[in-house]
XYZ file of C-alpha atoms in Angstrom:
493
model
C 0.000 0.000 0.000
C 1.352 3.434 -0.980
C 1.563 6.053 1.770
C 1.223 9.688 0.778
C 3.845 11.942 2.296
C 3.281 15.687 2.678
C 6.545 17.696 2.599
C 6.447 20.671 4.963
C 9.385 23.015 4.410
C 10.075 25.549 7.149
C 11.648 28.629 5.564
C 11.984 30.823 8.647
C 15.162 31.932 10.352
C 17.535 34.810 9.726
C 20.885 33.011 9.408
C 22.705 35.789 11.247
C 25.864 33.688 11.735
C 26.398 33.857 7.968
C 26.528 37.672 7.928
C 27.408 39.595 5.797
C 26.081 37.275 3.071
C 22.877 36.434 4.946
C 20.648 39.388 5.887
C 17.161 39.634 7.398
C 15.556 40.440 4.047
C 17.554 37.726 2.228
C 18.551 35.006 4.739
C 20.598 31.886 4.078
C 17.734 29.617 2.976
C 17.387 31.814 -0.117
C 21.130 31.897 -0.882
C 23.164 29.641 -3.177
C 25.943 28.612 -0.794
C 27.092 25.168 -1.913
C 26.128 25.111 -5.593
C 24.064 26.841 -8.278
C 20.760 26.270 -6.440
C 19.686 28.046 -3.273
C 19.239 26.132 -0.015
C 15.448 26.150 -0.496
C 15.805 24.852 -4.038
C 18.120 22.067 -2.893
C 15.511 21.086 -0.291
C 12.848 20.946 -2.993
C 15.032 18.907 -5.336
C 15.769 16.206 -2.754
C 12.070 15.353 -2.858
C 12.439 13.979 -6.378
C 12.668 10.324 -7.371
C 10.710 8.631 -4.600
C 9.561 5.059 -5.225
C 8.905 1.783 -3.400
C 5.613 2.566 -1.741
C 5.932 6.317 -1.195
C 4.137 9.018 -3.117
C 4.477 12.713 -2.371
C 1.445 14.919 -1.935
C 0.949 16.952 -5.125
C 1.112 20.270 -3.275
C 3.875 20.585 -0.645
C 3.582 23.253 2.053
C 6.087 26.054 2.625
C 5.984 28.272 5.716
C 7.919 31.529 5.483
C 7.888 35.108 6.708
C 5.608 37.361 4.678
C 8.586 39.555 3.735
C 10.123 36.567 1.898
C 6.994 35.428 0.035
C 8.149 36.410 -3.445
C 11.615 34.947 -2.885
C 10.059 31.646 -1.805
C 7.540 31.554 -4.653
C 9.997 32.498 -7.396
C 12.747 30.152 -6.207
C 10.292 27.260 -5.901
C 8.957 27.950 -9.389
C 12.461 27.928 -10.873
C 13.025 24.263 -9.951
C 9.514 22.780 -9.553
C 6.698 22.811 -12.093
C 3.988 22.085 -9.513
C 2.543 24.646 -7.133
C 3.161 24.813 -3.390
C 0.927 26.064 -0.594
C 2.847 29.005 0.876
C 1.775 30.049 4.369
C 3.006 33.487 5.411
C 3.928 34.120 9.029
C 3.200 37.774 9.931
C 6.188 37.589 12.296
C 8.629 34.939 13.448
C 7.414 32.636 16.227
C 9.929 29.770 15.924
C 9.338 26.272 14.556
C 6.474 24.948 16.720
C 3.913 27.580 15.599
C 5.172 27.336 11.996
C 4.556 23.576 11.951
C 1.167 24.081 13.584
C 0.039 26.433 10.814
C 1.067 23.822 8.252
C -0.697 21.009 10.127
C -3.944 22.967 10.432
C -3.829 23.722 6.719
C -3.147 20.047 5.934
C -6.183 18.791 7.861
C -8.609 21.519 6.750
C -10.636 19.059 4.632
C -10.485 16.174 7.097
C -7.200 14.675 5.880
C -4.499 13.255 8.134
C -1.303 13.025 6.078
C 2.126 12.031 7.322
C 4.179 15.226 7.299
C 7.892 15.234 6.497
C 9.049 18.416 8.233
C 12.305 19.864 6.896
C 14.145 23.135 7.494
C 14.872 24.844 4.175
C 18.480 25.697 5.014
C 20.242 22.336 5.393
C 22.714 20.489 3.194
C 22.149 16.765 2.521
C 24.737 15.340 0.153
C 23.461 11.740 -0.184
C 19.849 12.017 -1.353
C 19.378 8.235 -1.639
C 20.474 7.722 1.970
C 18.113 10.491 3.072
C 15.158 8.944 1.274
C 15.999 5.489 2.674
C 16.037 6.941 6.192
C 12.607 8.476 5.615
C 11.358 5.165 4.277
C 12.640 3.362 7.385
C 10.619 5.590 9.713
C 7.474 6.009 7.639
C 5.584 2.977 8.976
C 6.158 4.115 12.564
C 4.977 7.633 11.759
C 1.906 6.217 10.003
C 0.983 4.396 13.239
C 1.165 7.578 15.324
C 4.797 7.856 16.429
C 6.920 10.998 16.238
C 10.017 10.277 14.171
C 13.081 12.490 14.358
C 16.325 12.098 12.453
C 19.715 12.145 14.177
C 23.260 12.584 12.890
C 26.202 10.554 14.200
C 28.438 13.141 15.939
C 31.798 13.678 14.296
C 33.131 15.908 17.096
C 31.796 17.552 20.307
C 29.723 20.355 18.756
C 28.218 22.805 21.271
C 25.965 24.540 18.729
C 23.660 21.523 18.145
C 21.024 19.766 20.192
C 21.614 16.098 21.069
C 19.271 13.082 21.056
C 19.904 10.240 23.507
C 18.503 6.946 22.253
C 18.178 3.319 23.329
C 19.601 0.705 20.953
C 17.568 -2.405 21.711
C 18.643 -4.604 18.782
C 21.725 -4.263 16.603
C 19.716 -4.435 13.390
C 17.185 -1.789 14.429
C 17.094 1.318 12.226
C 14.412 3.046 14.353
C 15.281 3.452 18.057
C 13.351 4.849 21.046
C 14.356 8.352 22.171
C 15.274 8.723 25.838
C 16.181 12.417 26.092
C 16.760 15.674 24.213
C 19.527 18.072 25.271
C 19.804 21.522 23.734
C 23.296 22.897 22.965
C 25.343 21.403 25.851
C 28.620 22.900 27.146
C 31.821 21.463 25.707
C 32.552 19.005 28.536
C 29.075 17.508 28.268
C 29.259 17.374 24.458
C 32.554 15.469 24.748
C 30.902 13.008 27.111
C 27.988 12.502 24.683
C 30.333 11.704 21.802
C 32.226 9.151 23.922
C 29.035 7.414 25.104
C 28.044 6.533 21.524
C 24.300 6.581 22.180
C 23.819 10.239 21.306
C 23.064 11.809 17.929
C 23.002 15.394 16.766
C 19.447 16.657 16.407
C 18.943 17.452 12.705
C 15.650 19.297 13.195
C 13.942 17.022 10.646
C 10.732 15.326 11.838
C 8.074 12.992 10.451
C 4.628 12.463 11.979
C 0.926 12.466 11.224
C -0.950 15.741 11.342
C -3.269 14.346 14.018
C -0.265 13.237 16.098
C 1.213 16.728 16.100
C -2.064 18.456 16.950
C -2.815 16.004 19.779
C 0.719 16.363 21.154
C 0.469 20.139 21.027
C -2.905 20.082 22.792
C -1.290 18.087 25.592
C 2.017 19.956 25.735
C 1.283 23.539 24.728
C -2.408 24.315 24.157
C -1.740 28.078 24.025
C 0.236 27.686 20.792
C -2.496 25.503 19.325
C -5.266 27.947 20.258
C -3.457 30.955 18.815
C -2.681 29.150 15.555
C -6.249 27.857 15.239
C -7.568 31.405 15.625
C -5.019 32.694 13.097
C -5.966 30.057 10.490
C -9.724 30.487 11.032
C -9.358 34.117 9.964
C -6.685 33.490 7.318
C -7.112 35.129 3.937
C -5.815 34.125 0.528
C -3.696 36.655 -1.347
C -2.635 35.617 -4.849
C -1.031 32.190 -4.205
C -0.353 32.894 -0.529
C -2.162 31.984 2.684
C -2.071 34.767 5.275
C -2.927 33.781 8.879
C -4.548 36.519 10.930
C -1.816 38.792 12.265
C -3.416 39.731 15.589
C -4.121 36.121 16.533
C -0.660 34.936 15.497
C 1.065 37.781 17.341
C -0.481 36.421 20.555
C 1.119 33.013 19.921
C 4.049 32.035 22.175
C 7.396 31.629 20.415
C 8.883 28.179 20.899
C 10.766 25.438 19.063
C 9.406 21.992 18.252
C 11.846 20.463 20.759
C 10.967 22.711 23.695
C 7.246 23.018 22.990
C 6.542 19.315 22.454
C 9.364 16.783 22.211
C 10.880 17.180 25.671
C 7.426 17.164 27.291
C 6.328 14.023 25.453
C 9.322 12.145 26.851
C 8.389 13.305 30.364
C 4.844 11.907 29.967
C 4.943 8.358 28.548
C 1.388 7.865 29.826
C 0.174 10.023 26.930
C 1.026 7.158 24.613
C 2.878 9.127 21.910
C 6.104 7.306 21.076
C 9.229 9.252 20.080
C 11.794 7.430 17.947
C 14.927 8.410 16.052
C 16.362 7.246 12.735
C 20.110 7.605 12.266
C 20.718 9.685 9.143
C 24.056 9.089 7.409
C 23.645 11.338 4.402
C 26.265 14.082 4.553
C 24.055 16.398 6.608
C 24.962 19.922 7.717
C 22.842 22.788 8.936
C 25.438 25.228 7.489
C 24.818 27.315 10.560
C 28.125 29.180 10.507
C 31.053 29.954 8.233
C 33.183 27.140 9.652
C 30.300 24.708 8.980
C 30.236 25.872 5.359
C 34.013 25.382 5.134
C 33.587 21.776 6.324
C 31.085 20.807 3.586
C 32.837 22.537 0.672
C 35.550 21.100 -1.554
C 38.995 22.181 -0.299
C 42.344 22.444 -2.065
C 45.486 20.571 -0.988
C 46.117 23.108 1.779
C 42.547 23.081 3.074
C 41.408 26.354 1.502
C 37.889 26.958 0.170
C 37.374 29.577 -2.535
C 33.865 30.808 -3.419
C 33.673 33.346 -6.224
C 36.148 33.964 -9.007
C 37.920 37.101 -7.772
C 40.179 35.503 -5.140
C 43.983 35.330 -5.093
C 45.781 33.740 -2.134
C 49.350 32.746 -1.332
C 50.770 30.549 1.459
C 47.337 30.230 3.098
C 45.970 27.203 4.955
C 42.504 26.038 6.067
C 40.920 29.373 5.171
C 37.586 30.172 3.529
C 37.578 32.988 0.965
C 34.380 34.387 -0.552
C 34.257 37.170 -3.116
C 30.983 38.625 -4.377
C 31.967 41.863 -6.112
C 35.648 42.763 -5.615
C 39.068 41.138 -5.692
C 39.935 39.428 -2.384
C 43.595 38.644 -1.668
C 45.287 36.858 1.205
C 48.885 36.095 2.171
C 50.025 33.760 4.947
C 46.601 33.253 6.485
C 45.547 30.241 8.552
C 42.162 29.143 9.928
C 40.377 32.338 8.885
C 37.133 33.275 7.180
C 37.247 36.175 4.710
C 33.873 37.120 3.212
C 33.401 40.102 0.877
C 30.082 41.587 -0.244
C 29.384 44.866 -2.006
C 28.810 46.739 1.262
C 30.566 44.750 4.010
C 33.609 42.557 4.709
C 33.946 39.933 7.451
C 37.313 38.633 8.672
C 37.063 36.072 11.485
C 38.985 33.307 13.175
C 37.318 30.095 11.996
C 37.012 28.933 15.607
C 34.935 32.014 16.515
C 32.332 32.058 13.741
C 29.504 31.256 16.183
C 30.136 34.730 17.610
C 29.163 36.476 14.363
C 25.568 36.463 15.632
C 26.484 38.700 18.577
C 28.281 41.050 16.169
C 25.110 41.318 14.086
C 23.065 41.999 17.229
C 25.389 44.885 18.091
C 25.001 46.345 14.604
C 21.227 45.982 14.792
C 21.017 47.628 18.223
C 23.077 50.528 16.866
C 20.486 51.017 14.121
C 22.574 49.889 11.135
C 20.328 48.994 8.174
C 23.084 46.759 6.812
C 21.825 43.872 8.986
C 18.472 43.979 7.194
C 19.303 44.088 3.510
C 22.031 43.994 0.898
C 22.939 46.835 -1.386
C 21.294 44.712 -4.085
C 17.624 44.201 -3.168
C 15.375 41.638 -4.836
C 11.751 42.457 -5.674
C 9.004 40.389 -7.340
C 9.527 42.344 -10.564
C 13.353 42.088 -10.553
C 15.939 43.885 -8.412
C 17.693 47.169 -7.723
C 21.220 48.033 -6.600
C 21.930 51.188 -4.602
C 25.005 52.431 -6.457
C 25.616 55.695 -4.620
C 23.947 58.067 -2.172
C 24.609 61.382 -0.507
C 22.836 64.425 0.837
C 19.543 64.830 -1.107
C 20.370 62.200 -3.788
C 20.493 58.457 -4.481
C 21.508 56.524 -7.607
C 20.034 53.078 -8.325
C 20.493 50.515 -11.040
C 17.074 48.928 -11.650
C 16.480 45.701 -13.587
C 12.884 44.747 -14.481
C 12.189 41.173 -15.581
C 10.484 40.498 -18.933
C 6.730 41.017 -18.631
C 7.013 42.541 -15.162
C 6.096 45.990 -13.884
C 6.533 48.137 -10.816
C 3.434 49.355 -9.004
C 1.504 52.469 -10.032
C 2.833 54.781 -7.343
C 3.625 58.292 -6.176
C 6.280 59.906 -3.973
C 5.652 63.004 -1.888
C 9.217 64.150 -1.292
C 11.433 62.922 -4.104
C 11.817 63.327 -7.837
C 13.112 60.557 -10.098
C 15.135 60.728 -13.321
C 15.141 57.531 -15.412
C 17.694 56.705 -18.110
C 17.252 53.478 -20.101
C 20.556 51.674 -20.668
C 19.219 48.340 -21.971
C 15.860 47.252 -23.363
C 12.717 49.300 -23.870
C 10.593 50.747 -21.068
C 6.891 51.465 -21.075
C 6.303 54.451 -18.821
C 3.074 55.654 -17.242
C 3.302 59.296 -16.140
C 0.006 60.723 -14.990
C -2.437 60.197 -17.856
C 0.335 59.640 -20.439
C 1.797 56.310 -21.581
C 4.949 56.317 -23.689
C 8.027 54.230 -24.512
C 11.665 54.893 -23.722
C 14.439 53.210 -25.682
C 18.142 52.926 -24.899
C 19.811 56.275 -24.078
C 16.417 57.985 -23.683
C 15.275 59.469 -20.367
C 12.352 60.988 -18.497
C 11.734 62.984 -15.328
C 9.069 62.260 -12.669
C 8.437 65.207 -10.308
C 7.244 64.686 -6.706
C 3.512 64.072 -6.373
C 3.090 62.548 -9.868
C 1.656 59.056 -10.381
C 3.985 56.830 -12.396
C 4.765 53.258 -13.335
C 7.625 51.428 -15.080
C 6.865 48.316 -17.157
C 8.879 45.892 -19.281
C 6.824 44.355 -22.084
C 9.924 43.035 -23.867
C 11.452 39.555 -23.908
C 14.740 40.701 -22.326
C 15.461 42.331 -18.948
C 14.994 46.098 -18.855
C 17.809 48.022 -17.206
C 17.610 51.658 -16.160
C 19.606 54.072 -14.027
C 17.432 55.988 -11.590
C 18.624 59.210 -9.950
C 16.499 60.262 -6.974
C 16.676 63.770 -5.543
C 14.731 65.507 -2.822
C 14.444 66.384 0.840
C 13.599 62.824 1.912
C 14.631 59.619 0.132
C 13.399 56.910 2.508
C 11.733 53.801 1.094
C 8.567 54.571 3.059
C 7.872 57.596 0.827
C 5.653 55.589 -1.500
C 1.894 55.434 -2.082
C 0.683 52.534 -4.242
C -2.480 52.798 -6.310
C -2.263 49.548 -8.260
C 0.054 46.557 -8.024
C 0.288 43.189 -9.790
C 1.721 41.577 -6.647
C -0.939 42.529 -4.097
C 1.223 45.082 -2.247
C -1.381 47.803 -1.799
C -1.308 47.445 1.992
C 0.000 50.744 3.304
C 2.184 48.944 5.836
C 4.461 47.743 3.047
C 7.110 50.211 2.027
C 9.765 48.586 -0.218
C 10.728 50.328 -3.448
C 8.582 49.593 -6.524
């Protein structure tokens, strides 16, 4: 008998330890770190090729922050022909509420699928081994157990949670869980590795929808109640599902482990079994720069080079990343050197967990750099802030074929547009006209306008803004193809 499996991909998280590449508006799950595909796309692609009694639900579920909805939708569409249900969290509330939203959506018509719950920002190198591990635990999950997947520890890592398990028979692939420990100190992590009955907690789970909802009712009914209220009042916006913001804001923030797993183990009388499957598939959560260094191909001296503009000499065990400029290094050892268009990180590879605290300091000081890159992606394309100064900004804007910016107006700034590639269709007040390469136009403050690309190639323009205030919140939208009329949304275009 074939069991239908519903993939649930959790796309939350900010990936602050991978700053300056990962930012709040473009976190690591939407970055291409280990190959041409982004982390989300790699997660989607490892769902291909199932056989031997497993069929995937035709519409997987993604849960992401509403700010990332177009990133999630466009990246999914680039690698998968089928649609996905994309649930938008109004704000981050950790993994337990995110999974609850997905479970409530999955059972809305009375169904009770087995959910395969996966973070969108992990690396799994051996897809066959991953699928075999899922297959090993599927029967148990179908019967009402909670299945988690553990990784054999390679060293005493203090940044991971640990799963203690009981190995009853040598041939068993699925073993009872005895305890969860979250991020132990080094001495305890060393002890766990030596005991050989502990696994790293991968954060991947498999269980029936009804099992999760019953467990949550027993362990944390406040989360369940808030999510039920949020989904009862959810609205559909284009291809997105928007839970009610007020109800979801009242939801406690908690992880799957803290909210449910640890409490289930403390109450065996509830009758919900917790088991673990050992996953030997080249797993990494790529949670820091040293973790990325470990999963990447290294040269004979242990160096990793990402990006073409890198030149190094007499360096060892160092990660170099170049995104826009030449990066050079001489005589370096055990370092991380990451260059982006607006920031550079140099860190001892042993201290990369501390990057998060550095980002927190920048955020508390009010630096916008923690939120977004100089290059900002939008549903219609992207823009790059080339230069700025008192009363002016210069942007390079690229509009995808067939796409358009919203019909909008600015109160405080004027805009000068120069077409450098392609042909633009411009709406200015009641006029509609075309601009070809090397042609320009001027939009005064207070004038309605829109930029559209009806061509088959990307449209590229240089925009010069001038005025007394140039903030991105100086925008009023009158019409938008992407449903962004809500006045609370302020991004450009």
